[in-house]
JSON list of C-alpha atoms in Angstrom, two decimals:
[
{"chain": "A", "resi": 1, "resn": "MET", "atom": "CA", "xyz": [0.07, 0.01, -0.21]},
{"chain": "A", "resi": 2, "resn": "ASP", "atom": "CA", "xyz": [2.82, 2.15, 0.57]},
{"chain": "A", "resi": 3, "resn": "ALA", "atom": "CA", "xyz": [4.05, 2.25, -2.92]},
{"chain": "A", "resi": 4, "resn": "ILE", "atom": "CA", "xyz": [0.93, 2.39, -3.87]},
{"chain": "A", "resi": 5, "resn": "VAL", "atom": "CA", "xyz": [-0.16, 5.58, -1.93]},
{"chain": "A", "resi": 6, "resn": "GLY", "atom": "CA", "xyz": [3.39, 6.87, -2.42]},
{"chain": "A", "resi": 7, "resn": "ALA", "atom": "CA", "xyz": [2.64, 7.12, -6.67]},
{"chain": "A", "resi": 8, "resn": "LEU", "atom": "CA", "xyz": [-0.92, 8.84, -5.82]},
{"chain": "A", "resi": 9, "resn": "ALA", "atom": "CA", "xyz": [1.11, 11.27, -4.06]},
{"chain": "A", "resi": 10, "resn": "GLU", "atom": "CA", "xyz": [3.60, 11.83, -6.07]},
{"chain": "A", "resi": 11, "resn": "GLN", "atom": "CA", "xyz": [0.77, 11.83, -9.72]},
{"chain": "A", "resi": 12, "resn": "ASN", "atom": "CA", "xyz": [-0.92, 14.61, -7.05]},
{"chain": "A", "resi": 13, "resn": "ALA", "atom": "CA", "xyz": [2.36, 16.91, -6.77]},
{"chain": "A", "resi": 14, "resn": "GLU", "atom": "CA", "xyz": [2.61, 17.00, -10.51]},
{"chain": "A", "resi": 15, "resn": "LEU", "atom": "CA", "xyz": [-1.43, 17.78, -11.14]},
{"chain": "A", "resi": 16, "resn": "ALA", "atom": "CA", "xyz": [-0.49, 20.58, -8.35]},
{"chain": "A", "resi": 17, "resn": "ALA", "atom": "CA", "xyz": [2.09, 22.28, -10.06]},
{"chain": "A", "resi": 18, "resn": "TYR", "atom": "CA", "xyz": [0.65, 22.96, -12.94]},
{"chain": "A", "resi": 19, "resn": "LEU", "atom": "CA", "xyz": [-2.46, 24.85, -11.28]},
{"chain": "A", "resi": 20, "resn": "ASP", "atom": "CA", "xyz": [-0.91, 26.58, -8.39]},
{"chain": "A", "resi": 21, "resn": "GLY", "atom": "CA", "xyz": [-0.95, 30.53, -8.97]},
{"chain": "A", "resi": 22, "resn": "ARG", "atom": "CA", "xyz": [-3.26, 29.72, -12.46]},
{"chain": "A", "resi": 23, "resn": "SER", "atom": "CA", "xyz": [-6.10, 32.57, -13.05]},
{"chain": "A", "resi": 24, "resn": "GLU", "atom": "CA", "xyz": [-9.36, 32.12, -13.41]},
{"chain": "A", "resi": 25, "resn": "ASP", "atom": "CA", "xyz": [-9.31, 32.73, -16.90]},
{"chain": "A", "resi": 26, "resn": "GLU", "atom": "CA", "xyz": [-6.31, 30.27, -17.28]},
{"chain": "A", "resi": 27, "resn": "ALA", "atom": "CA", "xyz": [-8.82, 27.46, -14.92]},
{"chain": "A", "resi": 28, "resn": "HIS", "atom": "CA", "xyz": [-11.74, 27.29, -17.82]},
{"chain": "A", "resi": 29, "resn": "GLN", "atom": "CA", "xyz": [-9.42, 26.93, -21.07]},
{"chain": "A", "resi": 30, "resn": "PRO", "atom": "CA", "xyz": [-10.69, 23.66, -22.58]},
{"chain": "A", "resi": 31, "resn": "SER", "atom": "CA", "xyz": [-9.00, 20.45, -21.06]},
{"chain": "A", "resi": 32, "resn": "ALA", "atom": "CA", "xyz": [-8.87, 17.25, -23.20]},
{"chain": "A", "resi": 33, "resn": "CYS", "atom": "CA", "xyz": [-11.90, 15.85, -21.82]},
{"chain": "A", "resi": 34, "resn": "GLU", "atom": "CA", "xyz": [-14.49, 17.23, -24.03]},
{"chain": "A", "resi": 35, "resn": "GLY", "atom": "CA", "xyz": [-17.17, 19.45, -23.08]},
{"chain": "A", "resi": 36, "resn": "TRP", "atom": "CA", "xyz": [-15.22, 20.08, -19.74]},
{"chain": "A", "resi": 37, "resn": "SER", "atom": "CA", "xyz": [-13.26, 22.57, -18.53]},
{"chain": "A", "resi": 38, "resn": "ILE", "atom": "CA", "xyz": [-9.40, 22.45, -16.60]},
{"chain": "A", "resi": 39, "resn": "ALA", "atom": "CA", "xyz": [-11.82, 23.38, -13.53]},
{"chain": "A", "resi": 40, "resn": "ASP", "atom": "CA", "xyz": [-14.25, 21.11, -14.46]},
{"chain": "A", "resi": 41, "resn": "VAL", "atom": "CA", "xyz": [-11.48, 18.16, -14.30]},
{"chain": "A", "resi": 42, "resn": "VAL", "atom": "CA", "xyz": [-10.31, 19.56, -11.67]},
{"chain": "A", "resi": 43, "resn": "LEU", "atom": "CA", "xyz": [-13.58, 19.22, -9.66]},
{"chain": "A", "resi": 44, "resn": "HIS", "atom": "CA", "xyz": [-14.45, 16.06, -11.25]},
{"chain": "A", "resi": 45, "resn": "LEU", "atom": "CA", "xyz": [-11.30, 14.66, -9.15]},
{"chain": "A", "resi": 46, "resn": "ALA", "atom": "CA", "xyz": [-12.31, 16.36, -6.14]},
{"chain": "A", "resi": 47, "resn": "GLN", "atom": "CA", "xyz": [-15.47, 14.74, -6.30]},
{"chain": "A", "resi": 48, "resn": "THR", "atom": "CA", "xyz": [-13.94, 11.57, -6.73]},
{"chain": "A", "resi": 49, "resn": "ASN", "atom": "CA", "xyz": [-12.03, 11.58, -4.09]},
{"chain": "A", "resi": 50, "resn": "GLU", "atom": "CA", "xyz": [-14.54, 12.41, -2.15]},
{"chain": "A", "resi": 51, "resn": "PHE", "atom": "CA", "xyz": [-16.82, 9.46, -2.71]},
{"chain": "A", "resi": 52, "resn": "ALA", "atom": "CA", "xyz": [-13.22, 7.79, -2.54]},
{"chain": "A", "resi": 53, "resn": "LEU", "atom": "CA", "xyz": [-12.79, 9.02, 1.12]},
{"chain": "A", "resi": 54, "resn": "ALA", "atom": "CA", "xyz": [-16.75, 8.03, 1.79]},
{"chain": "A", "resi": 55, "resn": "SER", "atom": "CA", "xyz": [-15.58, 4.51, 0.80]},
{"chain": "A", "resi": 56, "resn": "VAL", "atom": "CA", "xyz": [-12.58, 4.10, 2.79]},
{"chain": "A", "resi": 57, "resn": "GLU", "atom": "CA", "xyz": [-14.62, 5.76, 5.82]},
{"chain": "A", "resi": 58, "resn": "HIS", "atom": "CA", "xyz": [-17.57, 2.86, 4.94]},
{"chain": "A", "resi": 59, "resn": "ARG", "atom": "CA", "xyz": [-20.48, 5.39, 4.24]},
{"chain": "A", "resi": 60, "resn": "PHE", "atom": "CA", "xyz": [-20.08, 4.95, 0.83]},
{"chain": "A", "resi": 61, "resn": "PRO", "atom": "CA", "xyz": [-24.07, 4.06, 0.47]},
{"chain": "A", "resi": 62, "resn": "GLU", "atom": "CA", "xyz": [-24.47, 7.59, 2.62]},
{"chain": "A", "resi": 63, "resn": "ALA", "atom": "CA", "xyz": [-22.49, 9.50, 0.70]},
{"chain": "A", "resi": 64, "resn": "THR", "atom": "CA", "xyz": [-24.28, 8.85, -2.59]},
{"chain": "A", "resi": 65, "resn": "GLY", "atom": "CA", "xyz": [-27.76, 8.34, -1.16]},
{"chain": "A", "resi": 66, "resn": "SER", "atom": "CA", "xyz": [-28.63, 11.20, -2.47]},
{"chain": "A", "resi": 67, "resn": "PHE", "atom": "CA", "xyz": [-26.64, 11.99, -5.21]},
{"chain": "A", "resi": 68, "resn": "GLY", "atom": "CA", "xyz": [-28.74, 12.15, -8.49]},
{"chain": "A", "resi": 69, "resn": "PRO", "atom": "CA", "xyz": [-28.20, 9.20, -10.93]},
{"chain": "A", "resi": 70, "resn": "LEU", "atom": "CA", "xyz": [-26.74, 7.63, -8.21]},
{"chain": "A", "resi": 71, "resn": "GLU", "atom": "CA", "xyz": [-30.44, 7.93, -6.18]},
{"chain": "A", "resi": 72, "resn": "ASN", "atom": "CA", "xyz": [-32.23, 6.04, -9.77]},
{"chain": "A", "resi": 73, "resn": "ASN", "atom": "CA", "xyz": [-29.87, 3.45, -9.35]},
{"chain": "A", "resi": 74, "resn": "GLU", "atom": "CA", "xyz": [-27.90, 4.46, -12.66]},
{"chain": "A", "resi": 75, "resn": "THR", "atom": "CA", "xyz": [-24.59, 2.95, -10.62]},
{"chain": "A", "resi": 76, "resn": "ASP", "atom": "CA", "xyz": [-23.76, 1.43, -13.93]},
{"chain": "A", "resi": 77, "resn": "ASN", "atom": "CA", "xyz": [-23.41, 4.39, -15.47]},
{"chain": "A", "resi": 78, "resn": "VAL", "atom": "CA", "xyz": [-20.24, 6.05, -14.83]},
{"chain": "A", "resi": 79, "resn": "ASP", "atom": "CA", "xyz": [-20.09, 9.04, -17.43]},
{"chain": "A", "resi": 80, "resn": "VAL", "atom": "CA", "xyz": [-23.76, 9.26, -16.63]},
{"chain": "A", "resi": 81, "resn": "VAL", "atom": "CA", "xyz": [-22.67, 10.21, -13.10]},
{"chain": "A", "resi": 82, "resn": "ALA", "atom": "CA", "xyz": [-19.45, 12.24, -13.78]},
{"chain": "A", "resi": 83, "resn": "GLU", "atom": "CA", "xyz": [-21.37, 14.55, -16.17]},
{"chain": "A", "resi": 84, "resn": "TRP", "atom": "CA", "xyz": [-24.26, 15.00, -13.30]},
{"chain": "A", "resi": 85, "resn": "SER", "atom": "CA", "xyz": [-22.01, 15.64, -10.62]},
{"chain": "A", "resi": 86, "resn": "VAL", "atom": "CA", "xyz": [-19.69, 17.73, -12.68]},
{"chain": "A", "resi": 87, "resn": "VAL", "atom": "CA", "xyz": [-23.48, 20.15, -13.62]},
{"chain": "A", "resi": 88, "resn": "GLN", "atom": "CA", "xyz": [-24.06, 21.02, -10.52]},
{"chain": "A", "resi": 89, "resn": "GLU", "atom": "CA", "xyz": [-21.57, 22.34, -9.15]},
{"chain": "A", "resi": 90, "resn": "ARG", "atom": "CA", "xyz": [-19.35, 23.78, -12.05]},
{"chain": "A", "resi": 91, "resn": "ASP", "atom": "CA", "xyz": [-20.58, 27.41, -11.35]},
{"chain": "A", "resi": 92, "resn": "GLN", "atom": "CA", "xyz": [-17.66, 28.08, -8.72]},
{"chain": "A", "resi": 93, "resn": "PRO", "atom": "CA", "xyz": [-15.05, 30.22, -8.30]},
{"chain": "A", "resi": 94, "resn": "TRP", "atom": "CA", "xyz": [-11.78, 28.92, -9.52]},
{"chain": "A", "resi": 95, "resn": "PRO", "atom": "CA", "xyz": [-10.06, 29.50, -5.86]},
{"chain": "A", "resi": 96, "resn": "LYS", "atom": "CA", "xyz": [-12.78, 27.25, -4.57]},
{"chain": "A", "resi": 97, "resn": "VAL", "atom": "CA", "xyz": [-12.55, 24.22, -6.68]},
{"chain": "A", "resi": 98, "resn": "HIS", "atom": "CA", "xyz": [-8.88, 24.21, -6.29]},
{"chain": "A", "resi": 99, "resn": "GLU", "atom": "CA", "xyz": [-8.81, 24.24, -2.75]},
{"chain": "A", "resi": 100, "resn": "ARG", "atom": "CA", "xyz": [-11.17, 21.95, -2.50]},
{"chain": "A", "resi": 101, "resn": "TRP", "atom": "CA", "xyz": [-9.86, 19.26, -4.62]},
{"chain": "A", "resi": 102, "resn": "GLN", "atom": "CA", "xyz": [-6.63, 19.96, -2.53]},
{"chain": "A", "resi": 103, "resn": "GLN", "atom": "CA", "xyz": [-8.10, 19.37, 0.11]},
{"chain": "A", "resi": 104, "resn": "SER", "atom": "CA", "xyz": [-9.89, 15.98, -1.25]},
{"chain": "A", "resi": 105, "resn": "VAL", "atom": "CA", "xyz": [-6.46, 14.99, -2.43]},
{"chain": "A", "resi": 106, "resn": "ASP", "atom": "CA", "xyz": [-4.92, 15.55, 1.77]},
{"chain": "A", "resi": 107, "resn": "THR", "atom": "CA", "xyz": [-7.21, 13.62, 3.22]},
{"chain": "A", "resi": 108, "resn": "LEU", "atom": "CA", "xyz": [-7.92, 10.68, 1.04]},
{"chain": "A", "resi": 109, "resn": "GLN", "atom": "CA", "xyz": [-4.45, 9.96, 0.76]},
{"chain": "A", "resi": 110, "resn": "ASP", "atom": "CA", "xyz": [-4.35, 10.27, 4.59]},
{"chain": "A", "resi": 111, "resn": "ALA", "atom": "CA", "xyz": [-6.99, 7.69, 4.92]},
{"chain": "A", "resi": 112, "resn": "PHE", "atom": "CA", "xyz": [-5.64, 5.46, 2.65]},
{"chain": "A", "resi": 113, "resn": "ARG", "atom": "CA", "xyz": [-2.20, 5.28, 4.92]},
{"chain": "A", "resi": 114, "resn": "ALA", "atom": "CA", "xyz": [-3.68, 4.91, 7.78]},
{"chain": "A", "resi": 115, "resn": "GLY", "atom": "CA", "xyz": [-6.38, 2.37, 6.67]},
{"chain": "A", "resi": 116, "resn": "ASP", "atom": "CA", "xyz": [-5.75, -1.00, 6.28]},
{"chain": "A", "resi": 117, "resn": "PRO", "atom": "CA", "xyz": [-5.11, -2.19, 2.64]},
{"chain": "A", "resi": 118, "resn": "SER", "atom": "CA", "xyz": [-6.63, -5.60, 2.40]},
{"chain": "A", "resi": 119, "resn": "ALA", "atom": "CA", "xyz": [-9.82, -4.08, 3.95]},
{"chain": "A", "resi": 120, "resn": "ARG", "atom": "CA", "xyz": [-13.09, -4.27, 1.58]},
{"chain": "A", "resi": 121, "resn": "VAL", "atom": "CA", "xyz": [-14.46, -1.02, 1.04]},
{"chain": "A", "resi": 122, "resn": "GLN", "atom": "CA", "xyz": [-17.42, -0.50, -1.16]},
{"chain": "A", "resi": 123, "resn": "TRP", "atom": "CA", "xyz": [-17.26, 1.35, -4.70]},
{"chain": "A", "resi": 124, "resn": "VAL", "atom": "CA", "xyz": [-19.44, 2.02, -7.92]},
{"chain": "A", "resi": 125, "resn": "ALA", "atom": "CA", "xyz": [-17.74, -1.07, -9.44]},
{"chain": "A", "resi": 126, "resn": "GLY", "atom": "CA", "xyz": [-18.69, -2.98, -6.64]},
{"chain": "A", "resi": 127, "resn": "ASP", "atom": "CA", "xyz": [-16.96, -4.60, -3.35]},
{"chain": "A", "resi": 128, "resn": "MET", "atom": "CA", "xyz": [-12.69, -3.97, -3.83]},
{"chain": "A", "resi": 129, "resn": "ALA", "atom": "CA", "xyz": [-9.62, -3.97, -1.64]},
{"chain": "A", "resi": 130, "resn": "ALA", "atom": "CA", "xyz": [-8.64, -0.49, -0.50]},
{"chain": "A", "resi": 131, "resn": "ARG", "atom": "CA", "xyz": [-5.52, -1.07, -1.81]},
{"chain": "A", "resi": 132, "resn": "THR", "atom": "CA", "xyz": [-7.30, -1.85, -4.96]},
{"chain": "A", "resi": 133, "resn": "LEU", "atom": "CA", "xyz": [-9.32, 1.73, -4.78]},
{"chain": "A", "resi": 134, "resn": "ALA", "atom": "CA", "xyz": [-6.07, 3.50, -4.20]},
{"chain": "A", "resi": 135, "resn": "THR", "atom": "CA", "xyz": [-5.05, 2.06, -7.54]},
{"chain": "A", "resi": 136, "resn": "THR", "atom": "CA", "xyz": [-8.10, 3.23, -9.27]},
{"chain": "A", "resi": 137, "resn": "ARG", "atom": "CA", "xyz": [-7.15, 6.86, -7.90]},
{"chain": "A", "resi": 138, "resn": "LEU", "atom": "CA", "xyz": [-3.68, 6.80, -9.15]},
{"chain": "A", "resi": 139, "resn": "ALA", "atom": "CA", "xyz": [-5.14, 5.68, -12.53]},
{"chain": "A", "resi": 140, "resn": "GLU", "atom": "CA", "xyz": [-7.78, 8.40, -12.88]},
{"chain": "A", "resi": 141, "resn": "THR", "atom": "CA", "xyz": [-5.44, 10.77, -11.06]},
{"chain": "A", "resi": 142, "resn": "TRP", "atom": "CA", "xyz": [-3.25, 10.26, -14.25]},
{"chain": "A", "resi": 143, "resn": "ILE", "atom": "CA", "xyz": [-5.81, 10.22, -16.95]},
{"chain": "A", "resi": 144, "resn": "HIS", "atom": "CA", "xyz": [-6.76, 13.93, -15.79]},
{"chain": "A", "resi": 145, "resn": "THR", "atom": "CA", "xyz": [-3.03, 15.18, -15.61]},
{"chain": "A", "resi": 146, "resn": "GLY", "atom": "CA", "xyz": [-3.34, 14.90, -19.17]},
{"chain": "A", "resi": 147, "resn": "ASP", "atom": "CA", "xyz": [-6.51, 16.27, -19.70]},
{"chain": "A", "resi": 148, "resn": "VAL", "atom": "CA", "xyz": [-5.53, 19.37, -17.63]},
{"chain": "A", "resi": 149, "resn": "ALA", "atom": "CA", "xyz": [-1.52, 19.16, -19.14]},
{"chain": "A", "resi": 150, "resn": "TRP", "atom": "CA", "xyz": [-3.25, 19.25, -22.83]},
{"chain": "A", "resi": 151, "resn": "GLY", "atom": "CA", "xyz": [-4.73, 22.51, -21.83]},
{"chain": "A", "resi": 152, "resn": "PHE", "atom": "CA", "xyz": [-2.35, 24.33, -20.83]},
{"chain": "A", "resi": 153, "resn": "GLY", "atom": "CA", "xyz": [-0.30, 22.76, -23.62]},
{"chain": "A", "resi": 154, "resn": "ILE", "atom": "CA", "xyz": [1.84, 20.50, -21.42]},
{"chain": "A", "resi": 155, "resn": "THR", "atom": "CA", "xyz": [3.43, 17.16, -22.61]},
{"chain": "A", "resi": 156, "resn": "PRO", "atom": "CA", "xyz": [4.09, 14.91, -19.44]},
{"chain": "A", "resi": 157, "resn": "ALA", "atom": "CA", "xyz": [6.74, 13.14, -18.77]},
{"chain": "A", "resi": 158, "resn": "PRO", "atom": "CA", "xyz": [6.11, 9.48, -18.18]},
{"chain": "A", "resi": 159, "resn": "ALA", "atom": "CA", "xyz": [7.14, 7.68, -15.11]},
{"chain": "A", "resi": 160, "resn": "GLU", "atom": "CA", "xyz": [7.76, 4.59, -14.22]},
{"chain": "A", "resi": 161, "resn": "ARG", "atom": "CA", "xyz": [4.78, 4.59, -11.14]},
{"chain": "A", "resi": 162, "resn": "LEU", "atom": "CA", "xyz": [2.16, 3.83, -14.36]},
{"chain": "A", "resi": 163, "resn": "VAL", "atom": "CA", "xyz": [3.10, 0.37, -13.22]},
{"chain": "A", "resi": 164, "resn": "HIS", "atom": "CA", "xyz": [1.17, -0.01, -10.87]},
{"chain": "A", "resi": 165, "resn": "VAL", "atom": "CA", "xyz": [-2.04, 0.98, -13.62]},
{"chain": "A", "resi": 166, "resn": "ALA", "atom": "CA", "xyz": [-0.54, -1.48, -16.35]},
{"chain": "A", "resi": 167, "resn": "ARG", "atom": "CA", "xyz": [-1.13, -4.09, -13.31]},
{"chain": "A", "resi": 168, "resn": "LEU", "atom": "CA", "xyz": [-4.29, -2.67, -12.17]},
{"chain": "A", "resi": 169, "resn": "ALA", "atom": "CA", "xyz": [-5.25, -3.37, -16.18]},
{"chain": "A", "resi": 170, "resn": "TRP", "atom": "CA", "xyz": [-4.08, -6.62, -16.18]},
{"chain": "A", "resi": 171, "resn": "ARG", "atom": "CA", "xyz": [-6.03, -7.65, -12.71]},
{"chain": "A", "resi": 172, "resn": "THR", "atom": "CA", "xyz": [-9.23, -6.42, -13.69]},
{"chain": "A", "resi": 173, "resn": "LEU", "atom": "CA", "xyz": [-9.46, -7.70, -17.41]},
{"chain": "A", "resi": 174, "resn": "PRO", "atom": "CA", "xyz": [-12.32, -10.58, -16.04]},
{"chain": "A", "resi": 175, "resn": "TYR", "atom": "CA", "xyz": [-14.39, -7.11, -15.06]},
{"chain": "A", "resi": 176, "resn": "ALA", "atom": "CA", "xyz": [-13.99, -5.41, -18.22]},
{"chain": "A", "resi": 177, "resn": "PHE", "atom": "CA", "xyz": [-15.08, -8.35, -20.52]},
{"chain": "A", "resi": 178, "resn": "ALA", "atom": "CA", "xyz": [-17.92, -8.94, -18.00]},
{"chain": "A", "resi": 179, "resn": "ARG", "atom": "CA", "xyz": [-18.88, -4.66, -18.75]},
{"chain": "A", "resi": 180, "resn": "SER", "atom": "CA", "xyz": [-19.15, -5.39, -22.17]},
{"chain": "A", "resi": 181, "resn": "GLY", "atom": "CA", "xyz": [-21.32, -8.68, -21.96]},
{"chain": "A", "resi": 182, "resn": "ARG", "atom": "CA", "xyz": [-18.37, -10.99, -22.98]},
{"chain": "A", "resi": 183, "resn": "ASP", "atom": "CA", "xyz": [-17.02, -14.46, -21.52]},
{"chain": "A", "resi": 184, "resn": "ALA", "atom": "CA", "xyz": [-14.17, -13.54, -20.05]},
{"chain": "A", "resi": 185, "resn": "PRO", "atom": "CA", "xyz": [-10.76, -14.31, -21.52]},
{"chain": "A", "resi": 186, "resn": "GLY", "atom": "CA", "xyz": [-8.19, -16.91, -21.70]},
{"chain": "A", "resi": 187, "resn": "ALA", "atom": "CA", "xyz": [-4.92, -16.62, -19.60]},
{"chain": "A", "resi": 188, "resn": "VAL", "atom": "CA", "xyz": [-3.33, -12.99, -20.70]},
{"chain": "A", "resi": 189, "resn": "ALA", "atom": "CA", "xyz": [0.17, -12.02, -19.99]},
{"chain": "A", "resi": 190, "resn": "PHE", "atom": "CA", "xyz": [1.33, -8.20, -20.21]},
{"chain": "A", "resi": 191, "resn": "ASP", "atom": "CA", "xyz": [5.02, -7.97, -21.33]},
{"chain": "A", "resi": 192, "resn": "LEU", "atom": "CA", "xyz": [5.67, -4.11, -21.02]},
{"chain": "A", "resi": 193, "resn": "VAL", "atom": "CA", "xyz": [9.10, -2.48, -20.57]},
{"chain": "A", "resi": 194, "resn": "GLY", "atom": "CA", "xyz": [8.72, 1.05, -18.70]},
{"chain": "A", "resi": 195, "resn": "PRO", "atom": "CA", "xyz": [9.67, 4.93, -19.36]},
{"chain": "A", "resi": 196, "resn": "THR", "atom": "CA", "xyz": [13.24, 4.18, -17.85]},
{"chain": "A", "resi": 197, "resn": "GLY", "atom": "CA", "xyz": [13.59, 0.33, -19.58]},
{"chain": "A", "resi": 198, "resn": "ASN", "atom": "CA", "xyz": [12.22, -1.52, -16.62]},
{"chain": "A", "resi": 199, "resn": "ARG", "atom": "CA", "xyz": [10.40, -4.49, -17.07]},
{"chain": "A", "resi": 200, "resn": "TRP", "atom": "CA", "xyz": [6.62, -4.82, -16.37]},
{"chain": "A", "resi": 201, "resn": "ALA", "atom": "CA", "xyz": [5.66, -8.23, -16.45]},
{"chain": "A", "resi": 202, "resn": "PHE", "atom": "CA", "xyz": [2.26, -9.50, -15.25]},
{"chain": "A", "resi": 203, "resn": "GLY", "atom": "CA", "xyz": [1.30, -13.39, -15.94]},
{"chain": "A", "resi": 204, "resn": "THR", "atom": "CA", "xyz": [4.05, -13.80, -17.70]},
{"chain": "A", "resi": 205, "resn": "GLU", "atom": "CA", "xyz": [5.24, -17.08, -16.02]},
{"chain": "A", "resi": 206, "resn": "ALA", "atom": "CA", "xyz": [2.28, -19.36, -16.61]},
{"chain": "A", "resi": 207, "resn": "GLY", "atom": "CA", "xyz": [2.50, -19.41, -20.33]},
{"chain": "A", "resi": 208, "resn": "ALA", "atom": "CA", "xyz": [-0.64, -17.75, -21.10]},
{"chain": "A", "resi": 209, "resn": "PRO", "atom": "CA", "xyz": [-1.58, -18.00, -24.42]},
{"chain": "A", "resi": 210, "resn": "THR", "atom": "CA", "xyz": [-2.47, -14.83, -25.43]},
{"chain": "A", "resi": 211, "resn": "THR", "atom": "CA", "xyz": [0.54, -11.96, -24.17]},
{"chain": "A", "resi": 212, "resn": "ILE", "atom": "CA", "xyz": [0.17, -7.73, -25.17]},
{"chain": "A", "resi": 213, "resn": "ARG", "atom": "CA", "xyz": [3.75, -6.18, -25.81]},
{"chain": "A", "resi": 214, "resn": "GLY", "atom": "CA", "xyz": [5.45, -3.31, -25.69]},
{"chain": "A", "resi": 215, "resn": "PRO", "atom": "CA", "xyz": [5.65, 0.09, -23.87]},
{"chain": "A", "resi": 216, "resn": "GLY", "atom": "CA", "xyz": [4.09, -0.10, -20.10]},
{"chain": "A", "resi": 217, "resn": "VAL", "atom": "CA", "xyz": [2.58, 3.82, -20.99]},
{"chain": "A", "resi": 218, "resn": "ASP", "atom": "CA", "xyz": [1.10, 2.98, -24.60]},
{"chain": "A", "resi": 219, "resn": "LEU", "atom": "CA", "xyz": [-0.99, 0.04, -22.53]},
{"chain": "A", "resi": 220, "resn": "CYS", "atom": "CA", "xyz": [-2.16, 2.36, -19.61]},
{"chain": "A", "resi": 221, "resn": "LEU", "atom": "CA", "xyz": [-2.71, 5.26, -22.53]},
{"chain": "A", "resi": 222, "resn": "VAL", "atom": "CA", "xyz": [-4.91, 2.24, -24.33]},
{"chain": "A", "resi": 223, "resn": "ALA", "atom": "CA", "xyz": [-6.82, 1.35, -20.59]},
{"chain": "A", "resi": 224, "resn": "SER", "atom": "CA", "xyz": [-7.38, 4.68, -20.23]},
{"chain": "A", "resi": 225, "resn": "ARG", "atom": "CA", "xyz": [-9.14, 5.14, -23.55]},
{"chain": "A", "resi": 226, "resn": "ARG", "atom": "CA", "xyz": [-6.75, 8.06, -24.61]},
{"chain": "A", "resi": 227, "resn": "VAL", "atom": "CA", "xyz": [-5.63, 6.26, -27.49]},
{"chain": "A", "resi": 228, "resn": "ALA", "atom": "CA", "xyz": [-6.57, 3.58, -29.79]},
{"chain": "A", "resi": 229, "resn": "PRO", "atom": "CA", "xyz": [-4.68, 0.05, -29.99]},
{"chain": "A", "resi": 230, "resn": "ASP", "atom": "CA", "xyz": [-3.51, 0.67, -33.37]},
{"chain": "A", "resi": 231, "resn": "ALA", "atom": "CA", "xyz": [-1.95, 4.10, -33.37]},
{"chain": "A", "resi": 232, "resn": "THR", "atom": "CA", "xyz": [0.89, 2.28, -30.38]},
{"chain": "A", "resi": 233, "resn": "ALA", "atom": "CA", "xyz": [3.50, 0.46, -30.46]},
{"chain": "A", "resi": 234, "resn": "LEU", "atom": "CA", "xyz": [1.34, -2.04, -28.66]},
{"chain": "A", "resi": 235, "resn": "ILE", "atom": "CA", "xyz": [1.70, -5.91, -29.86]},
{"chain": "A", "resi": 236, "resn": "GLY", "atom": "CA", "xyz": [-0.98, -8.80, -29.21]},
{"chain": "A", "resi": 237, "resn": "GLU", "atom": "CA", "xyz": [-0.51, -12.69, -29.15]},
{"chain": "A", "resi": 238, "resn": "GLY", "atom": "CA", "xyz": [-2.92, -15.08, -28.92]},
{"chain": "A", "resi": 239, "resn": "PRO", "atom": "CA", "xyz": [-6.52, -15.54, -29.36]},
{"chain": "A", "resi": 240, "resn": "ASP", "atom": "CA", "xyz": [-7.91, -12.82, -27.13]},
{"chain": "A", "resi": 241, "resn": "ALA", "atom": "CA", "xyz": [-5.16, -10.57, -28.11]},
{"chain": "A", "resi": 242, "resn": "GLU", "atom": "CA", "xyz": [-7.37, -8.42, -30.37]},
{"chain": "A", "resi": 243, "resn": "SER", "atom": "CA", "xyz": [-10.20, -8.47, -27.78]},
{"chain": "A", "resi": 244, "resn": "VAL", "atom": "CA", "xyz": [-7.58, -7.86, -24.99]},
{"chain": "A", "resi": 245, "resn": "LEU", "atom": "CA", "xyz": [-6.93, -4.52, -26.20]},
{"chain": "A", "resi": 246, "resn": "GLU", "atom": "CA", "xyz": [-10.13, -3.22, -26.79]},
{"chain": "A", "resi": 247, "resn": "LEU", "atom": "CA", "xyz": [-11.62, -4.31, -24.13]},
{"chain": "A", "resi": 248, "resn": "VAL", "atom": "CA", "xyz": [-8.99, -2.96, -21.46]},
{"chain": "A", "resi": 249, "resn": "ARG", "atom": "CA", "xyz": [-9.71, -0.51, -18.87]},
{"chain": "A", "resi": 250, "resn": "THR", "atom": "CA", "xyz": [-8.81, 1.18, -15.05]},
{"chain": "A", "resi": 251, "resn": "TRP", "atom": "CA", "xyz": [-11.95, 2.33, -14.06]},
{"chain": "A", "resi": 252, "resn": "ALA", "atom": "CA", "xyz": [-15.49, 1.79, -13.37]}
]
């Protein structure tokens, strides 16, 4: 858990560096999320951090019990919930949104550090370990750091901490397939290379019939639905390779 929370803290620090000192006008520039400003993206991260904190503190049902689409049993449509949530609160001054996000970051990271990493917690995707929830927060924060950076004309440097995101994508492949109404694939291995040349290998020791090879950051981009598989250097081998690259994901 320490490594994952440390990676989450590093990712939040990178985003904070992009946000500090920004004016109201800068914050309301378009982000890479269609229809969302940079401020909208930061608000979304604050909201989802707050939900994650409620999950760690075992009050997720209370926190979401009267929350628009969640109240109407639309919890399987994360995009609907996210859009609704941002629309409800987007008319706020940028300093207030920025402060709320920073507070949510600090509080959530403290909660992850103090908690039991194996404790089961509730989330939109269902019951999971707190360690897994922390990894999903790393994945989402990284995705949206890129969206914010795009709005500011910045190209973030790839980081080895994304190994946790790649592992999450590999571990949750059965969930990704089930979400799309498809049968789970056979055994799948990821044999990837991190940005500094480190090997990111998951499932390779079992002789899986399907293997995805290539840059680890490319895999993370595909899993975050920011880049199409055929626009990357990833290579899929085996019977389920095409479906894996189509369906792999890192969020609920």
